[in-house]
mmCIF file of C-alpha atoms in Angstrom:
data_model
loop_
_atom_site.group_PDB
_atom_site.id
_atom_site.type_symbol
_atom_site.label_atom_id
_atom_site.label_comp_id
_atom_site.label_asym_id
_atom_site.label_seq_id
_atom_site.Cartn_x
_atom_site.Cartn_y
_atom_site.Cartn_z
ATOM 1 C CA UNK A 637 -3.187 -44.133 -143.433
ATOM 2 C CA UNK A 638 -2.429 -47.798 -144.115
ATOM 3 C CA UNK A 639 0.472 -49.265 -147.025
ATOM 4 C CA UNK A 640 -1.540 -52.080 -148.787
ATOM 5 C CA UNK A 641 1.903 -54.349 -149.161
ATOM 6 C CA UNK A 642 0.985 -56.009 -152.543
ATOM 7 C CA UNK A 643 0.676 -52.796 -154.431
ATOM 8 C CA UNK A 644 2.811 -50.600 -152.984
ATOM 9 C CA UNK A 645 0.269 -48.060 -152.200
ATOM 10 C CA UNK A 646 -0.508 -45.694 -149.027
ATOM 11 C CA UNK A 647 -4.451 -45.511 -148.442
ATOM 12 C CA UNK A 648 -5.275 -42.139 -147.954
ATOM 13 C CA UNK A 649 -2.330 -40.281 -150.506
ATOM 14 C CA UNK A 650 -3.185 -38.932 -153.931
ATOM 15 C CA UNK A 651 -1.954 -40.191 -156.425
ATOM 16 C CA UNK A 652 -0.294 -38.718 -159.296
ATOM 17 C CA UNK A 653 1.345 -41.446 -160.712
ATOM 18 C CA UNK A 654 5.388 -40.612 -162.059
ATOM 19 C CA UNK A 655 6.973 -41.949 -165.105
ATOM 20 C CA UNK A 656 10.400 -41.719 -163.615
ATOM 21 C CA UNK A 657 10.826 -45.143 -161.511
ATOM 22 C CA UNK A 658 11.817 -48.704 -162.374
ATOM 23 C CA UNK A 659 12.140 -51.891 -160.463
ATOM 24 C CA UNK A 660 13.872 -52.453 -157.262
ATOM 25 C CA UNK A 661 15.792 -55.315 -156.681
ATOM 26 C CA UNK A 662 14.626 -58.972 -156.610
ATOM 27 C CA UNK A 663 13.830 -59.267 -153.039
ATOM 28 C CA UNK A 664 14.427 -55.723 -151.814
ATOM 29 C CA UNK A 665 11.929 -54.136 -149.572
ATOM 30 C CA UNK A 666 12.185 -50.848 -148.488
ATOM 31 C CA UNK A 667 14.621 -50.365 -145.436
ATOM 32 C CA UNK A 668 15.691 -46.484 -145.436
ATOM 33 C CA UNK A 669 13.607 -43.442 -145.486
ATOM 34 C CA UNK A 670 15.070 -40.094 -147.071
ATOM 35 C CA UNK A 671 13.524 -36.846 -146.146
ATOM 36 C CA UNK A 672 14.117 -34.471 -148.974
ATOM 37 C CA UNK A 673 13.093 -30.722 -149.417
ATOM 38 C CA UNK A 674 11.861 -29.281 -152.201
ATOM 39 C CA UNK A 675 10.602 -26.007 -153.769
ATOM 40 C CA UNK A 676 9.859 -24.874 -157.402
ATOM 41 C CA UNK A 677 10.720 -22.420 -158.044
ATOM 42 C CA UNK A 678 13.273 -22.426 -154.791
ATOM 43 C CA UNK A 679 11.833 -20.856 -151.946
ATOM 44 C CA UNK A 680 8.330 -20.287 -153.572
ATOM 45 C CA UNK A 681 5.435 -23.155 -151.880
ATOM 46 C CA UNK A 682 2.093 -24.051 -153.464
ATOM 47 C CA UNK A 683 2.372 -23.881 -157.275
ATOM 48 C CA UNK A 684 1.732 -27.119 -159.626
ATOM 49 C CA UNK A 685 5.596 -27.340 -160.316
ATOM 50 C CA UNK A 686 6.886 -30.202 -157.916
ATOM 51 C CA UNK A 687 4.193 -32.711 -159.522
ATOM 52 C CA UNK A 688 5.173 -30.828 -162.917
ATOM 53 C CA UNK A 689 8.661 -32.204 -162.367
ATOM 54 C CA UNK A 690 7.733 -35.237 -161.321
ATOM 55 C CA UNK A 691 5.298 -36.541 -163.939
ATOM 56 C CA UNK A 692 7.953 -35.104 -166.926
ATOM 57 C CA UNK A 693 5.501 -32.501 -167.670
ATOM 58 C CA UNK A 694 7.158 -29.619 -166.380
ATOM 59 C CA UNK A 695 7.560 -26.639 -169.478
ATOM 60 C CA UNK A 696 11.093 -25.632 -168.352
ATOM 61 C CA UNK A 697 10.547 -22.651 -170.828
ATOM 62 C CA UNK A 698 8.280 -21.325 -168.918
ATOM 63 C CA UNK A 699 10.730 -19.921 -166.169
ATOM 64 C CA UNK A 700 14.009 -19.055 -166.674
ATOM 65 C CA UNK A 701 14.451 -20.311 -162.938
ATOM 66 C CA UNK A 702 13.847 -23.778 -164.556
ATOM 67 C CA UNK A 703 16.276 -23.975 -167.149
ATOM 68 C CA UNK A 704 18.929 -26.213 -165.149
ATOM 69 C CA UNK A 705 16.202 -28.964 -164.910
ATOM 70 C CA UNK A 706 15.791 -29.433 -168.561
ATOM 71 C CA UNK A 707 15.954 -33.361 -169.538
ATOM 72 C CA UNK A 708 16.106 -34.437 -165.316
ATOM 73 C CA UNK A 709 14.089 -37.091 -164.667
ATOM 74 C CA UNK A 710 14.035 -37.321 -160.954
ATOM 75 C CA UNK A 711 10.736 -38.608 -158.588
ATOM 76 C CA UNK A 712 9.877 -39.547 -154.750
ATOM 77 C CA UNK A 713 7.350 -41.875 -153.556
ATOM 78 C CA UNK A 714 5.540 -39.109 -151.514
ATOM 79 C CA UNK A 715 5.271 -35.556 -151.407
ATOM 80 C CA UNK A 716 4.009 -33.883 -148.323
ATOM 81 C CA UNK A 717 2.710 -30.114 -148.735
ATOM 82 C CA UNK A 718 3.129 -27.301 -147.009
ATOM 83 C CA UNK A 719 -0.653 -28.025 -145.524
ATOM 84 C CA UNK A 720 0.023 -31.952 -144.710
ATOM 85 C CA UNK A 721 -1.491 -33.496 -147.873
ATOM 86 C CA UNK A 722 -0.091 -36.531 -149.147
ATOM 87 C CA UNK A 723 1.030 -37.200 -152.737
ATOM 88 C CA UNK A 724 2.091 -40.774 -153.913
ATOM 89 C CA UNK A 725 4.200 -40.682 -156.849
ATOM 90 C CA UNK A 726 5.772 -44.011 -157.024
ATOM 91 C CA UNK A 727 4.367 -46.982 -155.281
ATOM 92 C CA UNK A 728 6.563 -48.602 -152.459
ATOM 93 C CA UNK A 729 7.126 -51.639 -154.701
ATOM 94 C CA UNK A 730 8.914 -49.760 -157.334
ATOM 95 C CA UNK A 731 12.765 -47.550 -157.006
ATOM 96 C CA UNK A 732 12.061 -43.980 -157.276
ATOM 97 C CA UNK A 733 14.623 -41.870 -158.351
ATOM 98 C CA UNK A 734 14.915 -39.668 -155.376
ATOM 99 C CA UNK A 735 18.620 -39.991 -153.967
ATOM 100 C CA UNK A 736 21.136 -40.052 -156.686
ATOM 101 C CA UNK A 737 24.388 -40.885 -155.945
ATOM 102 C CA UNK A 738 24.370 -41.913 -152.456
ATOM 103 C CA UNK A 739 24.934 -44.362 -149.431
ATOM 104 C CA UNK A 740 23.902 -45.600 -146.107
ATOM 105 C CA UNK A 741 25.697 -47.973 -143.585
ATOM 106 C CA UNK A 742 28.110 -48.711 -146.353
ATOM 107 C CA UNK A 743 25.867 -49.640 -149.038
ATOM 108 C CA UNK A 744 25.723 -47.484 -152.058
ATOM 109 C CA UNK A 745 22.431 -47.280 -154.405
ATOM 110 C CA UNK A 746 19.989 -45.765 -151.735
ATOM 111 C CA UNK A 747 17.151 -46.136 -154.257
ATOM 112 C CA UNK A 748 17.488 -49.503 -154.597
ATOM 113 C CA UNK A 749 16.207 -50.057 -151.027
ATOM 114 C CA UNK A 750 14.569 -46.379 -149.574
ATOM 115 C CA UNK A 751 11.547 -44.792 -150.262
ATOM 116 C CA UNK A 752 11.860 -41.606 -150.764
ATOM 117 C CA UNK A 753 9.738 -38.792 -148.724
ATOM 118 C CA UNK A 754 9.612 -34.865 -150.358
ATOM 119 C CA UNK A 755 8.643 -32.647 -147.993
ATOM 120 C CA UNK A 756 7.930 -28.805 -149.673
ATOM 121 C CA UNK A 757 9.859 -26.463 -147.827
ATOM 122 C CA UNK A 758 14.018 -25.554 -148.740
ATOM 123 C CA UNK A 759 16.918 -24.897 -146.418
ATOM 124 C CA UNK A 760 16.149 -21.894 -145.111
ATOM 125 C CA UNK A 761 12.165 -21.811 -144.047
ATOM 126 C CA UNK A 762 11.033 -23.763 -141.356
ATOM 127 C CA UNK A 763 8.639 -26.580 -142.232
ATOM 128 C CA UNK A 764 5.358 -26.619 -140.868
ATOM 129 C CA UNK A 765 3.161 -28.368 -138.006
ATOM 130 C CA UNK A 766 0.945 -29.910 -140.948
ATOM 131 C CA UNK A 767 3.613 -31.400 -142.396
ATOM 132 C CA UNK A 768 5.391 -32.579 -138.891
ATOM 133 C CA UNK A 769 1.953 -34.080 -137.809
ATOM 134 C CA UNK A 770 1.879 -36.059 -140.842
ATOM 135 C CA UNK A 771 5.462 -37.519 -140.620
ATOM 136 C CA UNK A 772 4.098 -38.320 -136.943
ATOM 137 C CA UNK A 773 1.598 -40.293 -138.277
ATOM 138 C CA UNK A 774 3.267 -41.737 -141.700
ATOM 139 C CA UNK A 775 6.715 -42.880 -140.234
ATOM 140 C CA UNK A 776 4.951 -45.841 -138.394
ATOM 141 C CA UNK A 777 2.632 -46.104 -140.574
ATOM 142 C CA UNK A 778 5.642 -47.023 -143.002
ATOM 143 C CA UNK A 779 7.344 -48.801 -140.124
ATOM 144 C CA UNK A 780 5.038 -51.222 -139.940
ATOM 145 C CA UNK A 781 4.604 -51.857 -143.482
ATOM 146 C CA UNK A 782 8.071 -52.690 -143.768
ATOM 147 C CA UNK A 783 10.061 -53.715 -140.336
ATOM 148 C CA UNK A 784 13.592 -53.447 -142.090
ATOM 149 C CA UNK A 785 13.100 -49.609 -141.570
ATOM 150 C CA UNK A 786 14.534 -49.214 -137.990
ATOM 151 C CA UNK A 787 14.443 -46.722 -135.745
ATOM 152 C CA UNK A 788 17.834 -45.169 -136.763
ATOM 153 C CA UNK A 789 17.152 -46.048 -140.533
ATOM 154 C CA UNK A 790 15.302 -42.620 -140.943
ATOM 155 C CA UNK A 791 17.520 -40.072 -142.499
ATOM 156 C CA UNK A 792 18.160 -36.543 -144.598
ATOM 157 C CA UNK A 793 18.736 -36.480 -147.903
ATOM 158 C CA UNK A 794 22.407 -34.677 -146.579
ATOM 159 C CA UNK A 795 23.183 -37.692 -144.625
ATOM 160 C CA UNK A 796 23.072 -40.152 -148.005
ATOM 161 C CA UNK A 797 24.790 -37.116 -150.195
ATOM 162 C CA UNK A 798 27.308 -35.401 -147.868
ATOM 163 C CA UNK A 799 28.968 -32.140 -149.707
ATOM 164 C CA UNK A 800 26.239 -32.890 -152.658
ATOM 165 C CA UNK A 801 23.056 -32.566 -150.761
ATOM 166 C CA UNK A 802 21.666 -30.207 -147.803
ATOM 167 C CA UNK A 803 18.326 -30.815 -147.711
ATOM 168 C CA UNK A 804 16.030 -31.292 -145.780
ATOM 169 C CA UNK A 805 18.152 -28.810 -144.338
ATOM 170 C CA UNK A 806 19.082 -26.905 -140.884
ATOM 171 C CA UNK A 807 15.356 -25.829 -140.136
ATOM 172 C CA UNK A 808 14.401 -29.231 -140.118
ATOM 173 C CA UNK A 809 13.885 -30.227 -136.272
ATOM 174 C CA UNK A 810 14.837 -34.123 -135.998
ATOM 175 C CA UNK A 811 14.452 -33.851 -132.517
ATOM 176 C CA UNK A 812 10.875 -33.186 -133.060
ATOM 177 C CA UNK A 813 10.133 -35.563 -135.458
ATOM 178 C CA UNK A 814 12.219 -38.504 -133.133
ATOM 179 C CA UNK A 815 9.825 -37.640 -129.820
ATOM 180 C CA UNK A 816 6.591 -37.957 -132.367
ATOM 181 C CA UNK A 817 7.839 -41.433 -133.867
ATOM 182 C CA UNK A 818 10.559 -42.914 -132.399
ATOM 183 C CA UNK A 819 13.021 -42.821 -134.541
ATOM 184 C CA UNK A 820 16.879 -42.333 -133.582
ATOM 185 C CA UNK A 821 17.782 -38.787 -135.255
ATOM 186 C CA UNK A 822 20.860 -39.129 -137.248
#
């Protein structure tokens, strides 16, 4: 794995390129990263609907599960699968709209300056050693690409969105992800 800077792009991801992004800042590089969960329909791992939702082609007639997403237009830079595989959505370059409403260290706009890291799982399921190895491996992979992103500039989406956002949730083991890269848990 290896972030080729002028493009925005991490060697060795898929990519399934998103609609839903637009520019960051003049002058912002990435200095966060927000670990999100996700599952579509909740709980359920493995079907084409995360990318679906991404890419603006999910049919949310096709589930009434789906309904409440009708019109959202929401993306990440990276999913990471139940199995470990990568998926870039967004390049680095660009704002994703993963956070919403949010802040970090007093500074509101997360998107403007995180990239934004799905990881397919939901609050109550553990995540998987696939998906841990790779976060051992992509963290300093991103690290590197970007030195703004210190070691206690790695967060949950619940840290950004307190009372509006859980995830990646309680199952997700910080400490085990800090002793694999580094990183000061939150």
């Amino acid at each position: 794995m290896q972030v080729d800077c002028s493009s925005g792009w991490l060697g060795g991801a898929s990519i399934c390129a998103s609609p839903h992004y637009g520019p960051r800042p003049v002058g912002q590089e990435p200095s966060l990263i927000v670990l999100h969960g996700i599952s579509l329909p909740a709980g359920e791992f493995g079907g084409p609907y995360i990318h679906a939702l991404f890419t603006n082609t999910l049919d949310t007639q096709t589930d009434p599960r789906f309904t409440y997403l009708a019109g959202l237009r929401v993306s990440a830079h990276l999913l990471i699968d139940r199995q470990g595989d990568v998926t870039q959505f967004v390049a680095f370059t660009d704002r994703a709209w993963h956070a919403g409403e949010s802040w970090f260290a007093g500074q509101a706009e997360c998107n403007d300056y995180s990239i934004g890291v799905e990881l397919e799982g939901s609050d109550d399921h553990p995540y998987t050693d696939a998906q841990y190895d790779c976060l051992q491996t992509l963290i300093p992979v991103l690290r590197t690409a970007y030195p703004a992103i210190a070691a206690n500039r790695v967060v949950g989406h619940c840290h950004i969105a307190p009372g509006r956002k859980t995830d990646p949730g309680p199952f997700f083991d910080w400490s085990r992800l800090a002793a694999g890269t580094g990183i000061t848990p939150p």
